[in-house]
Amino acid sequence: MEFLNWQMILEILILWFIIYSIILFFYGTRAIQVLRGIVLIMFAFFVFQKLNLQVVDWIFTKLFAISVIAILIIFHPEIRHGLARLGQQHLFGATLRDEDVDSMLDQVMTACENLARNKYGALIALEIKDPLANYVEKGITIDGKISAELIESIFTPKSILHDGGIIIQHGKISAAGCIFPLSESSNLNRIFGTRHRAAIGLSEETDAIIIVVSEERNDISLVYNGKMHKDLSRESIFTLVKEILKQKYAQD
């Protein structure tokens, strides 16, 4: 009996680890919603087996098999994308050197300062740990080196991509023209437009750092964890980003 209890606990732990790993694998893609449904079906399947409800058990067995096949067929692009990401570090990996962060921020801030000077708006999201793959999918793939020139060209008013945001991940500009969720917070001042609401909205759902350039006020703001730090200098943003990263990875 003790052996059976130990065996049952081991099986539960193994299943929990497998399910958790699969959820992490798909997190940030549209497949996650379907995957959650499959997890619920699996849970119901085990409950019905334990209760010995044979007819319902048979139905859920067939439904589970069809669901697995369906997710493999319908979401094969997400699966391929997830496999390609395996082994890759996020932009701000725990081993990333300070000089690498400085180099990236230097290019981003040079672009932001030039855009602000010319009264052009910008919206830049820096992925930390929470994957932004779901938002990358909705944008236009860039997969380009982080450079001030590329960022400025994207947010020039004549560019077809200037209305959306860009996402920086894995040391590159992954996509542009990305649409972020708008915050519905009633505390946000009415003087802030769609870009600032999108920045706060994304920061409420992920741990991304978002930098916003206002074309009306010609200032640069940083948004993180639902909070906006307004009208910052280059030095202030460098300091704030490093403080956020230090706190974030101190939790590991």
PDB file of N, CA and C in Angstrom, residues 34 37-39 41-42 45 57-73:
ATOM      1  N   VAL A  34      -6.448  26.913 -26.624  1.00  0.00           N
ATOM      2  CA  VAL A  34      -6.865  25.550 -26.926  1.00  0.00           C
ATOM      3  C   VAL A  34      -6.185  24.565 -25.984  1.00  0.00           C
ATOM      4  N   GLY A  37      -7.921  24.183 -22.780  1.00  0.00           N
ATOM      5  CA  GLY A  37      -9.091  23.333 -22.922  1.00  0.00           C
ATOM      6  C   GLY A  37      -8.732  21.856 -22.879  1.00  0.00           C
ATOM      7  N   ILE A  38      -7.616  21.513 -23.520  1.00  0.00           N
ATOM      8  CA  ILE A  38      -7.175  20.114 -23.513  1.00  0.00           C
ATOM      9  C   ILE A  38      -6.795  19.668 -22.108  1.00  0.00           C
ATOM     10  N   VAL A  39      -6.160  20.563 -21.358  1.00  0.00           N
ATOM     11  CA  VAL A  39      -5.798  20.236 -19.974  1.00  0.00           C
ATOM     12  C   VAL A  39      -7.055  19.947 -19.153  1.00  0.00           C
ATOM     13  N   ILE A  41      -9.891  18.845 -20.329  1.00  0.00           N
ATOM     14  CA  ILE A  41     -10.412  17.557 -20.798  1.00  0.00           C
ATOM     15  C   ILE A  41      -9.645  16.406 -20.160  1.00  0.00           C
ATOM     16  N   MET A  42      -8.324  16.559 -20.046  1.00  0.00           N
ATOM     17  CA  MET A  42      -7.503  15.526 -19.419  1.00  0.00           C
ATOM     18  C   MET A  42      -7.902  15.325 -17.958  1.00  0.00           C
ATOM     19  N   PHE A  45     -11.130  13.585 -17.822  1.00  0.00           N
ATOM     20  CA  PHE A  45     -10.915  12.193 -18.234  1.00  0.00           C
ATOM     21  C   PHE A  45     -10.471  11.330 -17.053  1.00  0.00           C
ATOM     22  N   ASP A  57     -16.544   8.199 -19.987  1.00  0.00           N
ATOM     23  CA  ASP A  57     -15.112   7.944 -20.125  1.00  0.00           C
ATOM     24  C   ASP A  57     -14.756   7.657 -21.576  1.00  0.00           C
ATOM     25  N   TRP A  58     -15.595   6.861 -22.257  1.00  0.00           N
ATOM     26  CA  TRP A  58     -15.347   6.517 -23.665  1.00  0.00           C
ATOM     27  C   TRP A  58     -15.420   7.770 -24.543  1.00  0.00           C
ATOM     28  N   ILE A  59     -16.437   8.615 -24.286  1.00  0.00           N
ATOM     29  CA  ILE A  59     -16.603   9.842 -25.072  1.00  0.00           C
ATOM     30  C   ILE A  59     -15.402  10.763 -24.902  1.00  0.00           C
ATOM     31  N   PHE A  60     -14.958  10.946 -23.659  1.00  0.00           N
ATOM     32  CA  PHE A  60     -13.838  11.849 -23.406  1.00  0.00           C
ATOM     33  C   PHE A  60     -12.528  11.285 -23.939  1.00  0.00           C
ATOM     34  N   THR A  61     -12.395   9.960 -23.966  1.00  0.00           N
ATOM     35  CA  THR A  61     -11.199   9.346 -24.548  1.00  0.00           C
ATOM     36  C   THR A  61     -11.087   9.705 -26.025  1.00  0.00           C
ATOM     37  N   LYS A  62     -12.206   9.580 -26.759  1.00  0.00           N
ATOM     38  CA  LYS A  62     -12.216   9.925 -28.186  1.00  0.00           C
ATOM     39  C   LYS A  62     -11.998  11.422 -28.386  1.00  0.00           C
ATOM     40  N   LEU A  63     -12.650  12.229 -27.534  1.00  0.00           N
ATOM     41  CA  LEU A  63     -12.520  13.686 -27.647  1.00  0.00           C
ATOM     42  C   LEU A  63     -11.091  14.138 -27.401  1.00  0.00           C
ATOM     43  N   PHE A  64     -10.428  13.524 -26.416  1.00  0.00           N
ATOM     44  CA  PHE A  64      -9.048  13.887 -26.115  1.00  0.00           C
ATOM     45  C   PHE A  64      -8.128  13.550 -27.284  1.00  0.00           C
ATOM     46  N   ALA A  65      -8.321  12.374 -27.886  1.00  0.00           N
ATOM     47  CA  ALA A  65      -7.485  11.959 -29.021  1.00  0.00           C
ATOM     48  C   ALA A  65      -7.655  12.912 -30.196  1.00  0.00           C
ATOM     49  N   ILE A  66      -8.908  13.307 -30.474  1.00  0.00           N
ATOM     50  CA  ILE A  66      -9.171  14.242 -31.572  1.00  0.00           C
ATOM     51  C   ILE A  66      -8.556  15.610 -31.282  1.00  0.00           C
ATOM     52  N   SER A  67      -8.620  16.050 -30.023  1.00  0.00           N
ATOM     53  CA  SER A  67      -8.085  17.361 -29.640  1.00  0.00           C
ATOM     54  C   SER A  67      -6.580  17.432 -29.858  1.00  0.00           C
ATOM     55  N   VAL A  68      -5.876  16.363 -29.501  1.00  0.00           N
ATOM     56  CA  VAL A  68      -4.416  16.340 -29.671  1.00  0.00           C
ATOM     57  C   VAL A  68      -4.057  16.430 -31.144  1.00  0.00           C
ATOM     58  N   ILE A  69      -4.764  15.665 -31.988  1.00  0.00           N
ATOM     59  CA  ILE A  69      -4.501  15.697 -33.427  1.00  0.00           C
ATOM     60  C   ILE A  69      -4.822  17.080 -33.995  1.00  0.00           C
ATOM     61  N   ALA A  70      -5.928  17.655 -33.523  1.00  0.00           N
ATOM     62  CA  ALA A  70      -6.348  18.972 -34.022  1.00  0.00           C
ATOM     63  C   ALA A  70      -5.319  20.050 -33.714  1.00  0.00           C
ATOM     64  N   ILE A  71      -4.782  20.044 -32.488  1.00  0.00           N
ATOM     65  CA  ILE A  71      -3.813  21.084 -32.122  1.00  0.00           C
ATOM     66  C   ILE A  71      -2.514  20.931 -32.906  1.00  0.00           C
ATOM     67  N   LEU A  72      -2.140  19.706 -33.234  1.00  0.00           N
ATOM     68  CA  LEU A  72      -0.935  19.474 -34.033  1.00  0.00           C
ATOM     69  C   LEU A  72      -1.107  20.000 -35.456  1.00  0.00           C
ATOM     70  N   ILE A  73      -2.313  19.857 -36.007  1.00  0.00           N
ATOM     71  CA  ILE A  73      -2.571  20.300 -37.381  1.00  0.00           C
ATOM     72  C   ILE A  73      -2.798  21.808 -37.455  1.00  0.00           C
TER      73      ILE A  73
END
